[in-house]
Coordinates of C-alpha atoms and ligand atoms in Angstrom, one line a residue:
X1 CA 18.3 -46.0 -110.4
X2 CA 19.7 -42.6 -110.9
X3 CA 23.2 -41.1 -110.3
X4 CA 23.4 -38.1 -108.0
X5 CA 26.8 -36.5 -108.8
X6 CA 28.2 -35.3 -112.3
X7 CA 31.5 -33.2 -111.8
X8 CA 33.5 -35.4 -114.4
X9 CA 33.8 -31.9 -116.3
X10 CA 36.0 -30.8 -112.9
X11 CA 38.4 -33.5 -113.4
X12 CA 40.8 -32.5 -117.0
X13 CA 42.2 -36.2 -116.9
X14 CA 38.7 -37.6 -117.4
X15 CA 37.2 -34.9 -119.9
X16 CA 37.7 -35.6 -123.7
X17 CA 36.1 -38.6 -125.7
X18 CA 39.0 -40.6 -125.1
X19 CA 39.2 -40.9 -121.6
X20 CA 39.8 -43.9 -119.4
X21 CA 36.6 -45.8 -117.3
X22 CA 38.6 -45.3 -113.9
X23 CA 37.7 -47.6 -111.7
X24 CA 41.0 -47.5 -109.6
X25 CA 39.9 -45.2 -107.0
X26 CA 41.2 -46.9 -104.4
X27 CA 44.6 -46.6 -105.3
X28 CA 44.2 -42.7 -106.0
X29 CA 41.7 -40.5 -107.4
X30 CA 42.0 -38.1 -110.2
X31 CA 42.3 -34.5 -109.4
X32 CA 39.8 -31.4 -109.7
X33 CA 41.2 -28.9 -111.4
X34 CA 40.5 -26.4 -108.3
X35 CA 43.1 -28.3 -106.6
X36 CA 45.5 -28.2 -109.8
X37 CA 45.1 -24.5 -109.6
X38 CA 45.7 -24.3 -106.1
X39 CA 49.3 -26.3 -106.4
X40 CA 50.1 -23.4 -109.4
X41 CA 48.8 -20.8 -108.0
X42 CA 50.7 -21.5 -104.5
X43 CA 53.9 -21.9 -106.7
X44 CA 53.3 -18.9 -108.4
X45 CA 52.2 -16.4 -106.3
X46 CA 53.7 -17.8 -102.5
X47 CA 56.5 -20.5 -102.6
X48 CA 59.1 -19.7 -100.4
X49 CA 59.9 -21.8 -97.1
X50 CA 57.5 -22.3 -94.1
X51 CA 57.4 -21.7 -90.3
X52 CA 61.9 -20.0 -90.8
X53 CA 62.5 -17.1 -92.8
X54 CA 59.9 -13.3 -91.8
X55 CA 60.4 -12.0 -95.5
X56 CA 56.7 -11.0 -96.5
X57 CA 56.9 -13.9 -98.7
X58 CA 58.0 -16.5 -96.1
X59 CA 54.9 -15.4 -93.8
X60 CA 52.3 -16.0 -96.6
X61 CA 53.7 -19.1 -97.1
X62 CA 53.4 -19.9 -93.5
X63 CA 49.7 -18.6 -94.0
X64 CA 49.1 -20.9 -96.5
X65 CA 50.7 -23.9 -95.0
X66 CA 48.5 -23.2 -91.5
X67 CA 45.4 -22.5 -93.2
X68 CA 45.4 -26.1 -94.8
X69 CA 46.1 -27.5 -91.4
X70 CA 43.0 -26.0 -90.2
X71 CA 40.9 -26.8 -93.5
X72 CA 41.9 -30.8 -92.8
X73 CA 40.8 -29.8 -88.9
X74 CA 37.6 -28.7 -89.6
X75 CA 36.9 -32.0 -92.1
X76 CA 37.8 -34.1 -90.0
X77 CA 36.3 -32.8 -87.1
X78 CA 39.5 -32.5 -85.0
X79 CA 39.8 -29.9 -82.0
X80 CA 42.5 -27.2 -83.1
X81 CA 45.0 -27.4 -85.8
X82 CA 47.7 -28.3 -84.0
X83 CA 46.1 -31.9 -83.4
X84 CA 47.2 -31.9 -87.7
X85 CA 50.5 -33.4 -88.6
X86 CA 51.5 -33.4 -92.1
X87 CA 52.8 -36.4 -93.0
X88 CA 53.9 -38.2 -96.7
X89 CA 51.1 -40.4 -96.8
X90 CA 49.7 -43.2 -94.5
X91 CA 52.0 -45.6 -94.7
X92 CA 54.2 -42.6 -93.2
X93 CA 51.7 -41.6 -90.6
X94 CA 51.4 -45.3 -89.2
X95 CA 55.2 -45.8 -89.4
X96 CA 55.2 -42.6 -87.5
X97 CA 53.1 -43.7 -84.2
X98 CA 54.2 -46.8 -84.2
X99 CA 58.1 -46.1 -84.1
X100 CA 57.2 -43.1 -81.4
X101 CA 54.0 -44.5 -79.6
X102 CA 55.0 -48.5 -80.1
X103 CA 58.0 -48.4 -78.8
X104 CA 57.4 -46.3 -75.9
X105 CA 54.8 -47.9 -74.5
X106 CA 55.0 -51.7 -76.3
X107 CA 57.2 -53.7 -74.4
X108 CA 58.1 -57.7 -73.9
X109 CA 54.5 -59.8 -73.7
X110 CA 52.0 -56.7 -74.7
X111 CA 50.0 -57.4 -77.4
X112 CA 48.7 -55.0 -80.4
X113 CA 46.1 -55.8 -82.2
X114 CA 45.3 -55.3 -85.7
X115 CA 42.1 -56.8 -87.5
X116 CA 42.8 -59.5 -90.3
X117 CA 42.1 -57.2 -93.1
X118 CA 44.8 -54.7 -92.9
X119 CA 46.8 -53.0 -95.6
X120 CA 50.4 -53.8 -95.4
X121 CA 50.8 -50.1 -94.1
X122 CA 48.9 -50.4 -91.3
X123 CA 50.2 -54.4 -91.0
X124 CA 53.8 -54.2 -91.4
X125 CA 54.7 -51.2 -88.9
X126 CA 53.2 -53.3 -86.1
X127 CA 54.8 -56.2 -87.2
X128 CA 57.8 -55.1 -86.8
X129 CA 57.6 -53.7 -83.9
X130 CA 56.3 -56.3 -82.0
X131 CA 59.2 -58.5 -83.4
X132 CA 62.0 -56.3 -82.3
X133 CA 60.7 -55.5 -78.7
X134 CA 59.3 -58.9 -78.3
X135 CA 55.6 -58.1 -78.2
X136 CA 52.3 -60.0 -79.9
X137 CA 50.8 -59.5 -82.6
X138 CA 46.7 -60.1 -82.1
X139 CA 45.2 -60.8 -85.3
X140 CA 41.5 -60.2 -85.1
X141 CA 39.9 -63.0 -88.1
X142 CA 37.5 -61.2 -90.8
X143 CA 34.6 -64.1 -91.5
X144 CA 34.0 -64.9 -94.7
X145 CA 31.5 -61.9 -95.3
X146 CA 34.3 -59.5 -95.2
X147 CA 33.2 -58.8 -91.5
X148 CA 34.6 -58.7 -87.9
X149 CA 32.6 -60.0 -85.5
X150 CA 32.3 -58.0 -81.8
X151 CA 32.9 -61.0 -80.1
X152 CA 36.1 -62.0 -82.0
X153 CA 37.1 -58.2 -81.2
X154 CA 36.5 -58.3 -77.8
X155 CA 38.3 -61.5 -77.2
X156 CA 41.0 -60.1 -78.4
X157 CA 41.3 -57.1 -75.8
X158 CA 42.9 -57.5 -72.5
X159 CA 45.4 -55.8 -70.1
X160 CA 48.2 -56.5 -72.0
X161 CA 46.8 -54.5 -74.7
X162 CA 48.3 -51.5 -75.3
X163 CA 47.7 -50.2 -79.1
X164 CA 44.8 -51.5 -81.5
X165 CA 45.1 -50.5 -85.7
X166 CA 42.4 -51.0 -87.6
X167 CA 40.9 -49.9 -90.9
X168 CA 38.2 -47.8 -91.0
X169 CA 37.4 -49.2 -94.6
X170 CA 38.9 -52.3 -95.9
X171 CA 40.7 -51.4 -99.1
X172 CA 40.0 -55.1 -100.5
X173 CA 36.3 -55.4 -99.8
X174 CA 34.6 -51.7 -98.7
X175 CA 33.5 -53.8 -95.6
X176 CA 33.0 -50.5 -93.1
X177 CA 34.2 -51.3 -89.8
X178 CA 32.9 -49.8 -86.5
X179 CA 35.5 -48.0 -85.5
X180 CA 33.6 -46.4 -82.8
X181 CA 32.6 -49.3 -81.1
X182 CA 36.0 -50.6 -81.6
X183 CA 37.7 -48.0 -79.8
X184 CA 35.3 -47.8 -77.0
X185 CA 36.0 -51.7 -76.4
X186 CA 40.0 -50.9 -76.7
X187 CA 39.6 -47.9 -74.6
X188 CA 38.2 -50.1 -71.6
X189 CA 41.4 -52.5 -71.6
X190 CA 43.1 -48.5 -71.5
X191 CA 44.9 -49.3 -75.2
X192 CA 45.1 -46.4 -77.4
X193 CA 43.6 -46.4 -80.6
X194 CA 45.1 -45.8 -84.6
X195 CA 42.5 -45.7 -87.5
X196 CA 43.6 -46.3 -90.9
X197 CA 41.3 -43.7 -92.6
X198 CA 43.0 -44.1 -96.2
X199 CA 40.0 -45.5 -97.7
X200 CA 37.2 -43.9 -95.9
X201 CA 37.8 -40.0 -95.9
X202 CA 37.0 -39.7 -99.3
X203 CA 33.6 -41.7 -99.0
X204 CA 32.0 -41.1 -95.3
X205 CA 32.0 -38.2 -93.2
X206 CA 34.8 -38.4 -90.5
X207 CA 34.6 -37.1 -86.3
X208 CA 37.4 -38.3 -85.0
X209 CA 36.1 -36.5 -81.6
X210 CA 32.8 -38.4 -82.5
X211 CA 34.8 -41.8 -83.2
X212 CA 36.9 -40.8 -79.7
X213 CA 40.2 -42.0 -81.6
X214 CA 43.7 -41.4 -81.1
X215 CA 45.4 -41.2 -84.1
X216 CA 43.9 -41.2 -87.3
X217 CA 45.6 -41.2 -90.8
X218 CA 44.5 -40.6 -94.2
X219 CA 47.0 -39.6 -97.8
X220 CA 46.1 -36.6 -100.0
X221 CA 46.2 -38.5 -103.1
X222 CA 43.2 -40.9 -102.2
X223 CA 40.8 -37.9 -101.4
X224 CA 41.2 -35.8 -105.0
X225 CA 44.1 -34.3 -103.3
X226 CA 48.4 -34.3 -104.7
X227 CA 50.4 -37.2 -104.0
X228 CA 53.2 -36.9 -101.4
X229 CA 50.7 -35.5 -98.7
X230 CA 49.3 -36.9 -95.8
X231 CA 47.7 -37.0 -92.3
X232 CA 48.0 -38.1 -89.1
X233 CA 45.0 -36.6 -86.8
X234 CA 46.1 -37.0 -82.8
X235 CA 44.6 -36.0 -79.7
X236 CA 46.4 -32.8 -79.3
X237 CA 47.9 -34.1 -75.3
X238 CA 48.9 -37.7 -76.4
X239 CA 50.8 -35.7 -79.8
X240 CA 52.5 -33.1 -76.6
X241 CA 53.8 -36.2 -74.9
X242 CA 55.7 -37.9 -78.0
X243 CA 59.0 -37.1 -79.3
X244 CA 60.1 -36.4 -82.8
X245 CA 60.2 -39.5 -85.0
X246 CA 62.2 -37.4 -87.3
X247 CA 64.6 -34.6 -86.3
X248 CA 66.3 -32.0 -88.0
X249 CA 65.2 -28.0 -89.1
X250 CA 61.9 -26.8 -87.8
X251 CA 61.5 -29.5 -84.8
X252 CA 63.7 -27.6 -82.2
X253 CA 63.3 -24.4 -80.1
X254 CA 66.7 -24.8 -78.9
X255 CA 70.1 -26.6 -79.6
X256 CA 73.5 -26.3 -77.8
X257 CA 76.4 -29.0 -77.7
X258 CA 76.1 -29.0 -74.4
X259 CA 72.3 -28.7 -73.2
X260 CA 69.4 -30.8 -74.3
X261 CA 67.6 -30.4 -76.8
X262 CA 64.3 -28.7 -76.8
X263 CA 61.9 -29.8 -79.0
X264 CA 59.1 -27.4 -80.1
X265 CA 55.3 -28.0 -79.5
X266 CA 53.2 -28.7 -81.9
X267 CA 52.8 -31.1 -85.2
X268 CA 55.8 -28.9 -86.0
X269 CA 57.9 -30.9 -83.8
X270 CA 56.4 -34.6 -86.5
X271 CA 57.6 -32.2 -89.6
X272 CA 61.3 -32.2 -90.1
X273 CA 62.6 -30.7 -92.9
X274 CA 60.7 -28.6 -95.6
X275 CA 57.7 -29.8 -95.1
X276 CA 55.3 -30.8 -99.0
X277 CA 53.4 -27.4 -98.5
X278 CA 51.9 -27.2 -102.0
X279 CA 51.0 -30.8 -101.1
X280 CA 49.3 -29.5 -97.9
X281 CA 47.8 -26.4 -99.9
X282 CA 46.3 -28.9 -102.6
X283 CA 44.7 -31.4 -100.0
X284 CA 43.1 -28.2 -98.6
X285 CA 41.6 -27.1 -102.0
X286 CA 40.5 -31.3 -102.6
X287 CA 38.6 -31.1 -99.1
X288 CA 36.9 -28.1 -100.1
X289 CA 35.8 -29.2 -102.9
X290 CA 34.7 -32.8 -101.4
X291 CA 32.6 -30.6 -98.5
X292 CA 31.3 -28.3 -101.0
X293 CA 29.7 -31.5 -103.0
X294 CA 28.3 -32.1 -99.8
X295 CA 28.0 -35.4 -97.7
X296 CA 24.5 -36.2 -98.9
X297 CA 25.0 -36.4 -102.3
X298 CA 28.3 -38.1 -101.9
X299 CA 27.0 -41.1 -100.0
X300 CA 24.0 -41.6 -102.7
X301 CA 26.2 -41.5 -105.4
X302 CA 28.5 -44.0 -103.9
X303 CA 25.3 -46.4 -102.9
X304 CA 24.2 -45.9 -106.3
X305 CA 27.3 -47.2 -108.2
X306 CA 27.5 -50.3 -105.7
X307 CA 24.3 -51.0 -106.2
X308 CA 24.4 -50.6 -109.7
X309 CA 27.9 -52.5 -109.3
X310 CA 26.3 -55.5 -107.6
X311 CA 22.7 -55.5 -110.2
X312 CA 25.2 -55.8 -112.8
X313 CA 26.8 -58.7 -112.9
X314 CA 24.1 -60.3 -110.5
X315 CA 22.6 -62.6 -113.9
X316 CA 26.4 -63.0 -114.5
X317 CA 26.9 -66.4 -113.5
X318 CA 30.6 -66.3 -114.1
X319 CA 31.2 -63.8 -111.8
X320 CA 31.0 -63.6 -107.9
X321 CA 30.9 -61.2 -105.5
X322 CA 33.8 -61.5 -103.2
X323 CA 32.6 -60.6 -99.4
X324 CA 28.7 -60.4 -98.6
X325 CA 27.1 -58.5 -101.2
X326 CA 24.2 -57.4 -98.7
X327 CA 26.9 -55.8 -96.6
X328 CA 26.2 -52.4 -98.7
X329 CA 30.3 -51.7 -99.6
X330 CA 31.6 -48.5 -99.4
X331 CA 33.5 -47.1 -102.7
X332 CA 34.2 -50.5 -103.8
X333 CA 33.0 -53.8 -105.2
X334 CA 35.4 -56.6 -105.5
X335 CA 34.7 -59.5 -108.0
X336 CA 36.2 -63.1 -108.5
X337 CA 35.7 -64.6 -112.3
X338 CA 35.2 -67.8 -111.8
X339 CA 38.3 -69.7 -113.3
X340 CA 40.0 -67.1 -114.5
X341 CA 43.0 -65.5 -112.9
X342 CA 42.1 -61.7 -111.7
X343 CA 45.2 -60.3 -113.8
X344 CA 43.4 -62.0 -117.3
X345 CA 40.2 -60.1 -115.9
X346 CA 42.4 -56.7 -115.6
X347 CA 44.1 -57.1 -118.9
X348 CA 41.0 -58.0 -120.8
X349 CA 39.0 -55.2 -118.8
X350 CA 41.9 -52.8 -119.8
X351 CA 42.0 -53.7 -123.1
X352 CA 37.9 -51.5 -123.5
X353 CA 39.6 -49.1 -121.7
X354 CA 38.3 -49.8 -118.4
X355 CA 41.1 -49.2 -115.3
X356 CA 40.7 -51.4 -112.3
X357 CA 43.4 -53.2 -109.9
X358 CA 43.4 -56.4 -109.5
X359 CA 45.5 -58.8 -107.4
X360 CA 46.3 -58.7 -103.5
X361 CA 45.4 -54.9 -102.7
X362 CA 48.8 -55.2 -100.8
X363 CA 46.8 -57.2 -98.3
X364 CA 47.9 -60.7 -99.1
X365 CA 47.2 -61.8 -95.3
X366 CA 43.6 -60.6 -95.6
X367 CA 43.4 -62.7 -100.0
X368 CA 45.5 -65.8 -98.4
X369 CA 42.5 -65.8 -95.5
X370 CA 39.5 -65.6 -98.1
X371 CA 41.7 -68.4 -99.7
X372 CA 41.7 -66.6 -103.0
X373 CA 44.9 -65.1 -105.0
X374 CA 43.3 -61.8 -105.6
X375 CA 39.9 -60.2 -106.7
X376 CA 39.0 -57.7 -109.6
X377 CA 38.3 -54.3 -107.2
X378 CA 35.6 -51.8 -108.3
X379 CA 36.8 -48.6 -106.7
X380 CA 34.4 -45.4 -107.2
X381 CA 34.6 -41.6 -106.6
X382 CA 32.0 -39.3 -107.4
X383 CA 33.0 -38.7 -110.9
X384 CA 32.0 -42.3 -111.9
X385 CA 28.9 -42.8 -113.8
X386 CA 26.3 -45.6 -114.4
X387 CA 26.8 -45.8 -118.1
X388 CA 30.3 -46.7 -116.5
X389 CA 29.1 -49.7 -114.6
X390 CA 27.5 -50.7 -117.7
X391 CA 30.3 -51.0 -119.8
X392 CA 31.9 -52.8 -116.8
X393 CA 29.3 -55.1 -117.3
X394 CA 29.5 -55.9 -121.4
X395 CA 33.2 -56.8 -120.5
X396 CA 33.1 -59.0 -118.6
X397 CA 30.6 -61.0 -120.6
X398 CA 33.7 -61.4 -122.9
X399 CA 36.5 -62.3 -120.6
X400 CA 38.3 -65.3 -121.4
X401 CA 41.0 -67.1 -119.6
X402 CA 44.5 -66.0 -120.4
X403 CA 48.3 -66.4 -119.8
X404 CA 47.8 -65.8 -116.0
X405 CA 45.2 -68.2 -115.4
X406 CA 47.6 -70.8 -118.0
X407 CA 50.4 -70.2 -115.7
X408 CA 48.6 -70.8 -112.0
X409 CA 46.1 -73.3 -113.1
X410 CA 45.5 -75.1 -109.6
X411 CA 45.2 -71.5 -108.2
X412 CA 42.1 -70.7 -106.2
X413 CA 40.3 -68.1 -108.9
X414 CA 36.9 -68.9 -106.8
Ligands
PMP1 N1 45.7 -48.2 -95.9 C1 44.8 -48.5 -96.8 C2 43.5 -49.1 -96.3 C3 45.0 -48.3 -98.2 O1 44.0 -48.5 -99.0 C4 46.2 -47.7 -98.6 C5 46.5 -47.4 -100.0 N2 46.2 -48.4 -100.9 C6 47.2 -47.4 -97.6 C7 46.9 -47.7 -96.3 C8 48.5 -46.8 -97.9 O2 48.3 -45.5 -98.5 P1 49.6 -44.7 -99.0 O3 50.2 -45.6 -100.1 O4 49.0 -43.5 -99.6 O5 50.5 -44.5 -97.9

């Protein structure tokens, strides 16, 4: 087996004999130093404040600002810029449709359905509003391979549906769900459709006209980009008919005391405030450099660690896949030790140097379902090597039980 990609000399974090194994991918990547540049060279050559002030500095700005709208367009295959809202982060962009779109359209008895392994930001916002306007929440159950089944989906849908969220990639598991087909189904019962695309842009190549979505959200941070920035995609006449979740400077065309306001067209109207535009200007530059490694060699570098991944501890009979194994994962394998609590497994991993998360995945629903307290999660990008899997792989010969797995003894390890 051979690895595909080697840009760990673009990343400064992971250059130098010292650095860490990261294997925490999932929870953010590590930066290019393109995109560090792009941050200090914004700063230094173009900061001033976007879409207000004409000064010559103000309008390259501006520039800057729309051109990384129309860099994140063209990645994710969205019609025109103006389908781009900049958001924090995820968690923001879900908050964001389901505070405008939810409670618009979600009333008393609908039902919105999310699939059983959801990330508490693409959980939670739905939660809540079904509990203040007296909707359901429609949990669709993920088997014991990490998968939904097409039939479980589709018994969910019916008329009263009016908005399905579901991952694109689990952020516990890598189970790739089929978002397509998912939002075909919803479409028929006329719901609209969110995707949770945080752990997917940075592995598989996104059309969001191809997928037919409505919304779509992704963070910066999780695709080599800054913290702080994020994404919601939306078809450019559903984000027309929605008011501002937000309002303040930069949303309005108009305000008098005595009219009503006018609120200006656009993703503009979704950005209130000074918007994170080095943020924006540095998840541009990450794209770029993602596209320019090209989709190809992406996806055989990120089969080739999970493979690699799942080879490795395959003679290890302490440890266990969590999920099906055959379900080729995308970007991340997560492991179970048997009788030994995953926090031990972290620590002990740590301890060679070797970063990982381990725990819930702040998806505690989807652990509590698999009836297990957490798992040891594998995440990759395409700096990760094979000789990194292997070290992986002498650690965990090693691992012992510790104060965690002393404290929760009757605890489900596996
Ligand atoms: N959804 C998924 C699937 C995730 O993995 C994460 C991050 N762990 C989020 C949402 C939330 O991302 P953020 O914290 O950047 O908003």
């Amino acid at each position: 087996m051979s690895q595909v990609l080697s840009p760990r000399d673009d990343f400064p974090l992971l250059s130098g004999d010292d650095a860490p194994v990261y294997l925490d991918n999932a929870a953010t990547t590590q930066k290019p130093q393109v995109v560090l540049d792009a941050i200090m060279d914004y700063y230094r050559t173009a900061n001033s404040n976007v879409g207000r002030g004409h000064h010559r500095l103000a309008l390259a700005a501006t520039d800057r600002y729309e051109r990384a709208r129309a860099v994140v367009q063209h990645a994710i295959g969205a019609r025109e810029p103006e389908e781009v809202v900049f958001t924090a982060n995820t968690t923001d962009a879900a908050n964001l449709v389901a505070d405008v779109v939810g409670r618009r359209i979600v009333g008393r008895h609908d039902k919105v359905v999310v699939s059983g392994m959801e990330h508490n930001s693409n959980l939670l916002p739905w939660r809540r509003l079904c509990d203040s306007v007296g909707a359901e929440l429609v949990v669709v159950p993920v088997g014991p391979d990490g998968r939904i089944e097409p039939a479980e989906f589709a018994a969910a849908m019916g008329p009263r549906v009016r908005i399905v969220a579901v991952t694109h990639v689990s952020n516990v598991l890598g189970t790739v769900n089929p978002v397509r087909e998912m939002t075909a189904e919803a479409h028929r019962h006329g719901a609209f459709v969110l995707v949770d695309g945080a752990q997917a842009v940075a592995h598989l190549p996104v059309d969001v006209r191809d997928l037919d979505v409505d919304f779509y959200c992704f963070s910066g941070h999780k695709v080599y980009g800054p913290m702080g920035v994020g994404v919601l995609y939306g078809k450019r006449e559903l984000l027309d008919e929605m008011t501002p979740f937000r309002v303040g400077g930069g949303t309005v065309k108009g305000v008098s005391h005595t009219q009503p306001v006018r609120y200006v067209p656009g993703p503009a109207r979704f950005e209130a405030g000074t918007p994170n535009v080095a943020g924006a200007v540095g998840l541009a530059a990450a794209l770029d450099y993602l596209l320019g490694l090209g989709w190809p060699a992406i996806r055989a570098h990120d089969e080739s660690l999970v493979a690699a991944t799942l080879d490795a501890v395959a003679d290890l009979e302490h440890v266990d896949v969590v999920g099906d194994p055959g379900a080729t994962p995308c970007g991340i394998v997560s492991l179970s030790v048997r009788g030994i609590h995953p926090y031990d497994v972290g620590g002990h991993l740590d301890a060679h140097g070797i970063a990982v998360r381990c725990g819930v995945h702040c998806a505690s629903t989807f652990l509590d379902s698999l009836g297990l307290v957490g798992t040891v999660r594998l995440s990759f990008a395409v700096y990760n090597t094979l000789e990194e899997i292997e070290l992986v792989r002498s650690a965990l010969k090693t691992v012992e039980p510790g104060p965690w797995t002393a404290e929760h003894p009757n605890e489900r390890f596996l």
